[in-house]
């Protein structure tokens, strides 16, 4: 399977998914839609006895058990409603929230499909928009909420806040505030796996902005050279803050960047968790087999503003009226929301019905509220604690008291 | 003449220079725009076009800081605007190229470029990377680089214009804390000479120095110092390289006491050089330094607040120096 894939990649452009700027656009888009895309088409396939043979002849989700599918769905719900919960506490103002919060809402199928293909002991390196990665890798909602409140009970004990949440014990090597660094840290983690002779894989997530600097190329080039168990996932949401991606790079499918290095490279519909999973599963298999890295570009959409809550409203999905994007686009993206799409697929598969779905959602919302309560009750860290954790041992001097 | 926020004042200076210098180019990871409190809009992209304001520079600080160096070699002056803590992404280019080229080429290479680091500084909630300060001391340690750190919008505009006109590379540290400082900013272009200190307040009891955000806090400490009966002489060096040491040393000699405040980290923060030079010059006999500890800035508000040298800590330190 894997060799088939790489030869496909060498002879043609990405196979799985929509690739708007590539040749044979119409054909590819149509077969893609039949297989995995829009709810109706996708559902018809999904409901089939074999649970989805994609039109491009890739298995879509045949190896996903019912339990696994439900777990992935629950995580997507958690990711969505935890972030909606954070949005609400920021907007209400009672908790005097501070710091940044980059909402991942709209992009959840990327984390869901990618991390759904990983094992617990695999590694991920995230970026500034990474809450969804964490939750899919098993991040604890209580500790995440407490970190948003900069409390002692938070993942980083109040040192880090949203942009740096980390859980090394779960292979979550952290969110990160510096664009592009996730790829080189991820490739390094993959090299570490090679040194120890492990069977894990390391995955880096980065935005479309993260492909524009040297770290990304260094990571890919060396991962290819050493055949590292490394997968780089580019979450192309079309913007870098307010800058359209198209204004920052000359290629339209960012997967094209991997081809000069003979790295299997794919562009996939990031709103479709099955499509993402299908591509990722093969990348993970290749990596575990010692066949080297894969580059995946997932085209996706962010429903809210870059950071903060501009134009966001409690009870409304998405931010409208932002100066750098059109509301018509935002409406179209929301019509392609990965969450109801996944839900409908599961209903068609007979794994879920509306009643069950509502109960599940209510339960997740309860967990989110409980995590916010946990955060509120978690103690403030002592001020002097800031002098610790600089080195493995001891504290640094509180220099301001010298005078 | 009006009170203008820092960002607007700086762009106003750049706008004036772009009008007179037809090659001056600016890289910015967005559109360089600012709105004055009276609603006047500066939109450099609209005014000067895509070649000189490369529309939407990608998130690639190494590219465009390096590109500015390459352009400089051909005589095209430029400004590299970098957000937050991203100037250091191109540290090698500054260390091995930008600072050395003139000297290595026997004076042939000119480096008319400005790196404008925007938005940095101690702030709660950002943690680690986005709330750091003090990197100016790393750059001041590099031969061939001038380092300026304005503490208010008036100085910011004047220093930016001076930096643009300078044939040598200048790193311009624009800390967020200075944006809201109220100073009258003339509409026309003017220079604040690089390497000239500003006497903020005359006094006889103690000399207090600091630049950028530290000077913002020193200014806030003035009422507290007065209330404590301390007649402080306050000096803003405004640049770390060249360092206007004569003015500071003369003051330290007069008062005998030097309190140096810095938002950078204790070890080797910029004011350390001021203390060392004053000591060597025999200027003053009592020295103290108030700096951020040798730790990255934590996100929690109380933690970072406790670690940051602010007005109350400055007053307390000055009091201690007066009595001890
Ligand atoms: C090296 C670096 N340069 C600039 C920034 C400021 N910054 C933070 S996020 C961001 C946009 C990132 O866009 P993208 O990679 O597409 O991710 P998205 O926010 O769209 O998910 C920028 C410019 C930064 N954090 N790091
Ligand atoms: Mg983006």
PDB file of N, CA, C and O and ligand atoms in Angstrom, chain A residues 102-104 107 127-130 163 176-181 206-213 215 234-243 245 300 302 305-307, chain B residues 29 57-61 64 82-87 89 129-130, ligand 1:
ATOM      1  N   UNK A 102      -6.625  31.570  20.847  1.00  0.00           N
ATOM      2  CA  UNK A 102      -6.806  31.360  19.402  1.00  0.00           C
ATOM      3  C   UNK A 102      -7.779  30.205  19.213  1.00  0.00           C
ATOM      4  O   UNK A 102      -7.409  29.049  19.424  1.00  0.00           O
ATOM      5  N   UNK A 103      -8.989  30.519  18.813  1.00  0.00           N
ATOM      6  CA  UNK A 103     -10.001  29.467  18.700  1.00  0.00           C
ATOM      7  C   UNK A 103      -9.768  28.607  17.455  1.00  0.00           C
ATOM      8  O   UNK A 103      -9.472  29.106  16.373  1.00  0.00           O
ATOM      9  N   UNK A 104      -9.937  27.304  17.644  1.00  0.00           N
ATOM     10  CA  UNK A 104      -9.721  26.309  16.583  1.00  0.00           C
ATOM     11  C   UNK A 104     -11.055  25.947  15.928  1.00  0.00           C
ATOM     12  O   UNK A 104     -11.097  25.150  14.998  1.00  0.00           O
ATOM     13  N   UNK A 107     -12.056  24.044  12.524  1.00  0.00           N
ATOM     14  CA  UNK A 107     -10.937  23.249  12.005  1.00  0.00           C
ATOM     15  C   UNK A 107     -10.847  21.863  12.659  1.00  0.00           C
ATOM     16  O   UNK A 107      -9.876  21.130  12.450  1.00  0.00           O
ATOM     17  N   UNK A 127       0.722  24.220  17.759  1.00  0.00           N
ATOM     18  CA  UNK A 127       1.093  25.629  17.582  1.00  0.00           C
ATOM     19  C   UNK A 127       0.161  26.503  18.403  1.00  0.00           C
ATOM     20  O   UNK A 127      -0.441  26.027  19.362  1.00  0.00           O
ATOM     21  N   UNK A 128       0.019  27.748  18.013  1.00  0.00           N
ATOM     22  CA  UNK A 128      -0.769  28.662  18.843  1.00  0.00           C
ATOM     23  C   UNK A 128      -2.259  28.335  18.821  1.00  0.00           C
ATOM     24  O   UNK A 128      -2.983  28.676  19.726  1.00  0.00           O
ATOM     25  N   UNK A 129      -2.718  27.695  17.734  1.00  0.00           N
ATOM     26  CA  UNK A 129      -4.140  27.369  17.615  1.00  0.00           C
ATOM     27  C   UNK A 129      -4.292  25.871  17.874  1.00  0.00           C
ATOM     28  O   UNK A 129      -4.630  25.104  16.987  1.00  0.00           O
ATOM     29  N   UNK A 130      -4.037  25.443  19.094  1.00  0.00           N
ATOM     30  CA  UNK A 130      -3.860  24.008  19.302  1.00  0.00           C
ATOM     31  C   UNK A 130      -4.774  23.333  20.311  1.00  0.00           C
ATOM     32  O   UNK A 130      -4.591  22.162  20.615  1.00  0.00           O
ATOM     33  N   UNK A 163      -1.450  29.618  24.988  1.00  0.00           N
ATOM     34  CA  UNK A 163      -0.546  29.386  23.853  1.00  0.00           C
ATOM     35  C   UNK A 163       0.527  28.339  24.117  1.00  0.00           C
ATOM     36  O   UNK A 163       1.267  27.986  23.202  1.00  0.00           O
ATOM     37  N   UNK A 176       2.603  26.287  21.025  1.00  0.00           N
ATOM     38  CA  UNK A 176       3.789  27.127  20.954  1.00  0.00           C
ATOM     39  C   UNK A 176       3.460  28.461  20.297  1.00  0.00           C
ATOM     40  O   UNK A 176       2.714  28.501  19.326  1.00  0.00           O
ATOM     41  N   UNK A 177       4.041  29.515  20.819  1.00  0.00           N
ATOM     42  CA  UNK A 177       3.724  30.858  20.342  1.00  0.00           C
ATOM     43  C   UNK A 177       4.574  31.341  19.182  1.00  0.00           C
ATOM     44  O   UNK A 177       4.348  32.427  18.668  1.00  0.00           O
ATOM     45  N   UNK A 178       5.558  30.564  18.774  1.00  0.00           N
ATOM     46  CA  UNK A 178       6.422  31.006  17.674  1.00  0.00           C
ATOM     47  C   UNK A 178       6.049  30.222  16.420  1.00  0.00           C
ATOM     48  O   UNK A 178       6.156  28.989  16.382  1.00  0.00           O
ATOM     49  N   UNK A 179       5.620  30.933  15.402  1.00  0.00           N
ATOM     50  CA  UNK A 179       5.133  30.291  14.178  1.00  0.00           C
ATOM     51  C   UNK A 179       6.257  29.517  13.492  1.00  0.00           C
ATOM     52  O   UNK A 179       7.354  30.049  13.288  1.00  0.00           O
ATOM     53  N   UNK A 180       5.979  28.275  13.142  1.00  0.00           N
ATOM     54  CA  UNK A 180       6.907  27.469  12.348  1.00  0.00           C
ATOM     55  C   UNK A 180       7.755  26.513  13.150  1.00  0.00           C
ATOM     56  O   UNK A 180       8.286  25.539  12.604  1.00  0.00           O
ATOM     57  N   UNK A 181       7.879  26.755  14.445  1.00  0.00           N
ATOM     58  CA  UNK A 181       8.823  25.948  15.219  1.00  0.00           C
ATOM     59  C   UNK A 181       8.316  24.522  15.446  1.00  0.00           C
ATOM     60  O   UNK A 181       9.094  23.602  15.670  1.00  0.00           O
ATOM     61  N   UNK A 206       0.967  22.802  11.958  1.00  0.00           N
ATOM     62  CA  UNK A 206       1.330  24.198  11.739  1.00  0.00           C
ATOM     63  C   UNK A 206       0.291  24.842  10.842  1.00  0.00           C
ATOM     64  O   UNK A 206      -0.381  24.154  10.060  1.00  0.00           O
ATOM     65  N   UNK A 207       0.156  26.144  10.949  1.00  0.00           N
ATOM     66  CA  UNK A 207      -0.765  26.844  10.065  1.00  0.00           C
ATOM     67  C   UNK A 207      -0.148  27.034   8.696  1.00  0.00           C
ATOM     68  O   UNK A 207       1.020  26.703   8.466  1.00  0.00           O
ATOM     69  N   UNK A 208      -0.930  27.590   7.774  1.00  0.00           N
ATOM     70  CA  UNK A 208      -0.386  27.881   6.447  1.00  0.00           C
ATOM     71  C   UNK A 208       0.774  28.864   6.534  1.00  0.00           C
ATOM     72  O   UNK A 208       1.659  28.865   5.676  1.00  0.00           O
ATOM     73  N   UNK A 209       0.789  29.672   7.605  1.00  0.00           N
ATOM     74  CA  UNK A 209       1.902  30.605   7.775  1.00  0.00           C
ATOM     75  C   UNK A 209       3.195  29.913   8.140  1.00  0.00           C
ATOM     76  O   UNK A 209       4.279  30.472   7.976  1.00  0.00           O
ATOM     77  N   UNK A 210       3.096  28.693   8.631  1.00  0.00           N
ATOM     78  CA  UNK A 210       4.290  28.014   9.139  1.00  0.00           C
ATOM     79  C   UNK A 210       5.167  27.427   8.052  1.00  0.00           C
ATOM     80  O   UNK A 210       6.259  26.944   8.332  1.00  0.00           O
ATOM     81  N   UNK A 211       4.681  27.437   6.798  1.00  0.00           N
ATOM     82  CA  UNK A 211       5.496  26.845   5.727  1.00  0.00           C
ATOM     83  C   UNK A 211       6.459  27.866   5.131  1.00  0.00           C
ATOM     84  O   UNK A 211       7.242  27.531   4.246  1.00  0.00           O
ATOM     85  N   UNK A 212       6.377  29.097   5.610  1.00  0.00           N
ATOM     86  CA  UNK A 212       7.141  30.145   4.946  1.00  0.00           C
ATOM     87  C   UNK A 212       8.493  30.419   5.568  1.00  0.00           C
ATOM     88  O   UNK A 212       9.113  31.435   5.291  1.00  0.00           O
ATOM     89  N   UNK A 213       8.942  29.556   6.447  1.00  0.00           N
ATOM     90  CA  UNK A 213      10.283  29.822   6.975  1.00  0.00           C
ATOM     91  C   UNK A 213      11.170  28.583   6.958  1.00  0.00           C
ATOM     92  O   UNK A 213      10.711  27.464   6.714  1.00  0.00           O
ATOM     93  N   UNK A 215      12.696  26.700   9.091  1.00  0.00           N
ATOM     94  CA  UNK A 215      12.552  25.548   9.986  1.00  0.00           C
ATOM     95  C   UNK A 215      11.748  24.434   9.335  1.00  0.00           C
ATOM     96  O   UNK A 215      12.040  23.250   9.499  1.00  0.00           O
ATOM     97  N   UNK A 234      -0.237  20.584   7.724  1.00  0.00           N
ATOM     98  CA  UNK A 234      -0.446  22.021   7.548  1.00  0.00           C
ATOM     99  C   UNK A 234      -1.942  22.305   7.540  1.00  0.00           C
ATOM    100  O   UNK A 234      -2.675  21.791   6.695  1.00  0.00           O
ATOM    101  N   UNK A 235      -2.364  23.088   8.496  1.00  0.00           N
ATOM    102  CA  UNK A 235      -3.774  23.445   8.607  1.00  0.00           C
ATOM    103  C   UNK A 235      -3.971  24.763   7.866  1.00  0.00           C
ATOM    104  O   UNK A 235      -3.757  25.838   8.431  1.00  0.00           O
ATOM    105  N   UNK A 236      -4.340  24.647   6.619  1.00  0.00           N
ATOM    106  CA  UNK A 236      -4.464  25.842   5.776  1.00  0.00           C
ATOM    107  C   UNK A 236      -5.869  26.416   5.901  1.00  0.00           C
ATOM    108  O   UNK A 236      -6.810  25.954   5.266  1.00  0.00           O
ATOM    109  N   UNK A 237      -5.971  27.451   6.746  1.00  0.00           N
ATOM    110  CA  UNK A 237      -7.278  28.089   6.934  1.00  0.00           C
ATOM    111  C   UNK A 237      -7.409  29.355   6.100  1.00  0.00           C
ATOM    112  O   UNK A 237      -8.315  30.157   6.302  1.00  0.00           O
ATOM    113  N   UNK A 238      -6.488  29.546   5.180  1.00  0.00           N
ATOM    114  CA  UNK A 238      -6.632  30.633   4.222  1.00  0.00           C
ATOM    115  C   UNK A 238      -6.164  31.997   4.695  1.00  0.00           C
ATOM    116  O   UNK A 238      -6.142  32.948   3.920  1.00  0.00           O
ATOM    117  N   UNK A 239      -5.798  32.089   5.963  1.00  0.00           N
ATOM    118  CA  UNK A 239      -5.383  33.385   6.496  1.00  0.00           C
ATOM    119  C   UNK A 239      -4.225  33.245   7.464  1.00  0.00           C
ATOM    120  O   UNK A 239      -4.090  32.232   8.151  1.00  0.00           O
ATOM    121  N   UNK A 240      -3.411  34.280   7.506  1.00  0.00           N
ATOM    122  CA  UNK A 240      -2.398  34.440   8.547  1.00  0.00           C
ATOM    123  C   UNK A 240      -2.730  35.762   9.220  1.00  0.00           C
ATOM    124  O   UNK A 240      -2.451  36.822   8.673  1.00  0.00           O
ATOM    125  N   UNK A 241      -3.363  35.680  10.357  1.00  0.00           N
ATOM    126  CA  UNK A 241      -4.035  36.813  10.985  1.00  0.00           C
ATOM    127  C   UNK A 241      -5.039  37.346   9.946  1.00  0.00           C
ATOM    128  O   UNK A 241      -5.996  36.647   9.635  1.00  0.00           O
ATOM    129  N   UNK A 242      -4.785  38.512   9.349  1.00  0.00           N
ATOM    130  CA  UNK A 242      -5.740  39.048   8.373  1.00  0.00           C
ATOM    131  C   UNK A 242      -5.192  38.959   6.947  1.00  0.00           C
ATOM    132  O   UNK A 242      -5.774  39.498   6.021  1.00  0.00           O
ATOM    133  N   UNK A 243      -4.068  38.286   6.795  1.00  0.00           N
ATOM    134  CA  UNK A 243      -3.432  38.205   5.484  1.00  0.00           C
ATOM    135  C   UNK A 243      -3.905  36.953   4.761  1.00  0.00           C
ATOM    136  O   UNK A 243      -3.775  35.854   5.291  1.00  0.00           O
ATOM    137  N   UNK A 245      -3.657  33.757   2.624  1.00  0.00           N
ATOM    138  CA  UNK A 245      -2.531  32.862   2.325  1.00  0.00           C
ATOM    139  C   UNK A 245      -2.005  33.086   0.914  1.00  0.00           C
ATOM    140  O   UNK A 245      -0.802  33.020   0.663  1.00  0.00           O
ATOM    141  N   UNK A 300      -8.929  24.122   5.399  1.00  0.00           N
ATOM    142  CA  UNK A 300      -9.920  24.233   6.455  1.00  0.00           C
ATOM    143  C   UNK A 300     -10.326  25.696   6.637  1.00  0.00           C
ATOM    144  O   UNK A 300      -9.884  26.564   5.888  1.00  0.00           O
ATOM    145  N   UNK A 302     -11.334  28.813   9.689  1.00  0.00           N
ATOM    146  CA  UNK A 302     -11.510  29.205  11.082  1.00  0.00           C
ATOM    147  C   UNK A 302     -12.729  30.112  11.152  1.00  0.00           C
ATOM    148  O   UNK A 302     -12.840  31.081  10.416  1.00  0.00           O
ATOM    149  N   UNK A 305     -12.267  35.031  14.754  1.00  0.00           N
ATOM    150  CA  UNK A 305     -11.139  35.891  14.399  1.00  0.00           C
ATOM    151  C   UNK A 305      -9.828  35.200  14.766  1.00  0.00           C
ATOM    152  O   UNK A 305      -9.806  34.177  15.446  1.00  0.00           O
ATOM    153  N   UNK A 306      -8.720  35.790  14.341  1.00  0.00           N
ATOM    154  CA  UNK A 306      -7.407  35.183  14.581  1.00  0.00           C
ATOM    155  C   UNK A 306      -7.188  34.865  16.059  1.00  0.00           C
ATOM    156  O   UNK A 306      -6.892  33.740  16.424  1.00  0.00           O
ATOM    157  N   UNK A 307      -7.285  35.888  16.892  1.00  0.00           N
ATOM    158  CA  UNK A 307      -7.112  35.697  18.334  1.00  0.00           C
ATOM    159  C   UNK A 307      -8.125  36.601  19.002  1.00  0.00           C
ATOM    160  O   UNK A 307      -8.587  37.561  18.413  1.00  0.00           O
TER     161      UNK A 307
ATOM    162  N   UNK B  29       4.540  42.355   8.302  1.00  0.00           N
ATOM    163  CA  UNK B  29       3.682  41.180   8.125  1.00  0.00           C
ATOM    164  C   UNK B  29       2.205  41.550   8.082  1.00  0.00           C
ATOM    165  O   UNK B  29       1.351  40.840   8.589  1.00  0.00           O
ATOM    166  N   UNK B  57       3.917  40.863   3.702  1.00  0.00           N
ATOM    167  CA  UNK B  57       5.138  40.069   3.874  1.00  0.00           C
ATOM    168  C   UNK B  57       4.823  38.795   4.657  1.00  0.00           C
ATOM    169  O   UNK B  57       4.126  38.845   5.650  1.00  0.00           O
ATOM    170  N   UNK B  58       5.347  37.670   4.191  1.00  0.00           N
ATOM    171  CA  UNK B  58       5.067  36.402   4.870  1.00  0.00           C
ATOM    172  C   UNK B  58       5.717  36.366   6.255  1.00  0.00           C
ATOM    173  O   UNK B  58       6.586  37.176   6.576  1.00  0.00           O
ATOM    174  N   UNK B  59       5.310  35.383   7.067  1.00  0.00           N
ATOM    175  CA  UNK B  59       5.869  35.224   8.417  1.00  0.00           C
ATOM    176  C   UNK B  59       7.241  34.583   8.274  1.00  0.00           C
ATOM    177  O   UNK B  59       7.405  33.389   8.417  1.00  0.00           O
ATOM    178  N   UNK B  60       8.210  35.386   7.908  1.00  0.00           N
ATOM    179  CA  UNK B  60       9.539  34.863   7.615  1.00  0.00           C
ATOM    180  C   UNK B  60      10.557  35.964   7.887  1.00  0.00           C
ATOM    181  O   UNK B  60      11.082  36.593   6.973  1.00  0.00           O
ATOM    182  N   UNK B  61      10.820  36.157   9.174  1.00  0.00           N
ATOM    183  CA  UNK B  61      11.683  37.263   9.585  1.00  0.00           C
ATOM    184  C   UNK B  61      13.087  37.099   9.026  1.00  0.00           C
ATOM    185  O   UNK B  61      13.747  38.079   8.688  1.00  0.00           O
ATOM    186  N   UNK B  64      13.210  38.472   5.395  1.00  0.00           N
ATOM    187  CA  UNK B  64      13.222  39.897   5.081  1.00  0.00           C
ATOM    188  C   UNK B  64      14.272  40.694   5.831  1.00  0.00           C
ATOM    189  O   UNK B  64      14.691  41.742   5.352  1.00  0.00           O
ATOM    190  N   UNK B  82       9.302  43.727  12.656  1.00  0.00           N
ATOM    191  CA  UNK B  82       9.052  42.365  13.147  1.00  0.00           C
ATOM    192  C   UNK B  82       8.156  42.421  14.372  1.00  0.00           C
ATOM    193  O   UNK B  82       8.333  43.271  15.240  1.00  0.00           O
ATOM    194  N   UNK B  83       7.186  41.522  14.424  1.00  0.00           N
ATOM    195  CA  UNK B  83       6.294  41.534  15.574  1.00  0.00           C
ATOM    196  C   UNK B  83       6.887  40.786  16.762  1.00  0.00           C
ATOM    197  O   UNK B  83       7.682  39.877  16.596  1.00  0.00           O
ATOM    198  N   UNK B  84       6.468  41.178  17.936  1.00  0.00           N
ATOM    199  CA  UNK B  84       6.803  40.448  19.150  1.00  0.00           C
ATOM    200  C   UNK B  84       8.274  40.119  19.246  1.00  0.00           C
ATOM    201  O   UNK B  84       9.117  40.956  19.057  1.00  0.00           O
ATOM    202  N   UNK B  85       8.565  38.845  19.524  1.00  0.00           N
ATOM    203  CA  UNK B  85       9.942  38.501  19.849  1.00  0.00           C
ATOM    204  C   UNK B  85      10.681  37.906  18.660  1.00  0.00           C
ATOM    205  O   UNK B  85      11.551  37.081  18.806  1.00  0.00           O
ATOM    206  N   UNK B  86      10.326  38.331  17.457  1.00  0.00           N
ATOM    207  CA  UNK B  86      10.796  37.591  16.293  1.00  0.00           C
ATOM    208  C   UNK B  86      12.048  38.151  15.650  1.00  0.00           C
ATOM    209  O   UNK B  86      12.578  37.569  14.711  1.00  0.00           O
ATOM    210  N   UNK B  87      12.544  39.271  16.155  1.00  0.00           N
ATOM    211  CA  UNK B  87      13.806  39.785  15.631  1.00  0.00           C
ATOM    212  C   UNK B  87      14.916  38.756  15.819  1.00  0.00           C
ATOM    213  O   UNK B  87      15.747  38.550  14.938  1.00  0.00           O
ATOM    214  N   UNK B  89      14.906  35.734  15.564  1.00  0.00           N
ATOM    215  CA  UNK B  89      14.916  34.651  14.580  1.00  0.00           C
ATOM    216  C   UNK B  89      16.031  34.872  13.560  1.00  0.00           C
ATOM    217  O   UNK B  89      16.497  33.945  12.931  1.00  0.00           O
ATOM    218  N   UNK B 129       7.523  33.665  25.398  1.00  0.00           N
ATOM    219  CA  UNK B 129       7.983  34.246  24.147  1.00  0.00           C
ATOM    220  C   UNK B 129       7.429  35.644  23.871  1.00  0.00           C
ATOM    221  O   UNK B 129       8.144  36.502  23.369  1.00  0.00           O
ATOM    222  N   UNK B 130       6.144  35.850  24.138  1.00  0.00           N
ATOM    223  CA  UNK B 130       5.501  37.110  23.755  1.00  0.00           C
ATOM    224  C   UNK B 130       5.514  38.168  24.850  1.00  0.00           C
ATOM    225  O   UNK B 130       4.834  39.176  24.734  1.00  0.00           O
TER     226      UNK B 130
HETATM  227  C1  LIG C   1       7.888  33.668  13.998  1.00  0.00           C
HETATM  228  C2  LIG C   1       6.639  34.412  14.288  1.00  0.00           C
HETATM  229  N1  LIG C   1       6.323  35.492  13.554  1.00  0.00           N
HETATM  230  C3  LIG C   1       5.179  36.158  13.795  1.00  0.00           C
HETATM  231  C4  LIG C   1       4.331  35.772  14.786  1.00  0.00           C
HETATM  232  C5  LIG C   1       3.002  36.511  15.033  1.00  0.00           C
HETATM  233  N2  LIG C   1       1.883  35.633  14.627  1.00  0.00           N
HETATM  234  C6  LIG C   1       1.257  34.811  15.491  1.00  0.00           C
HETATM  235  S1  LIG C   1       0.129  33.823  14.779  1.00  0.00           S
HETATM  236  C7  LIG C   1       0.397  34.506  13.268  1.00  0.00           C
HETATM  237  C8  LIG C   1      -0.368  34.018  12.074  1.00  0.00           C
HETATM  238  C9  LIG C   1      -0.182  32.576  11.860  1.00  0.00           C
HETATM  239  O1  LIG C   1      -0.872  32.157  10.733  1.00  0.00           O
HETATM  240  P1  LIG C   1      -0.968  30.611  10.392  1.00  0.00           P
HETATM  241  O2  LIG C   1       0.368  29.975  10.509  1.00  0.00           O
HETATM  242  O3  LIG C   1      -1.652  30.492   9.097  1.00  0.00           O
HETATM  243  O4  LIG C   1      -1.858  30.015  11.552  1.00  0.00           O
HETATM  244  P2  LIG C   1      -3.372  30.390  11.907  1.00  0.00           P
HETATM  245  O5  LIG C   1      -3.307  31.479  12.915  1.00  0.00           O
HETATM  246  O6  LIG C   1      -4.056  30.798  10.659  1.00  0.00           O
HETATM  247  O7  LIG C   1      -3.941  29.151  12.482  1.00  0.00           O
HETATM  248  C10 LIG C   1       1.383  35.491  13.349  1.00  0.00           C
HETATM  249  C11 LIG C   1       1.858  36.318  12.232  1.00  0.00           C
HETATM  250  C12 LIG C   1       4.715  34.663  15.563  1.00  0.00           C
HETATM  251  N3  LIG C   1       3.961  34.224  16.573  1.00  0.00           N
HETATM  252  N4  LIG C   1       5.850  33.988  15.279  1.00  0.00           N
END
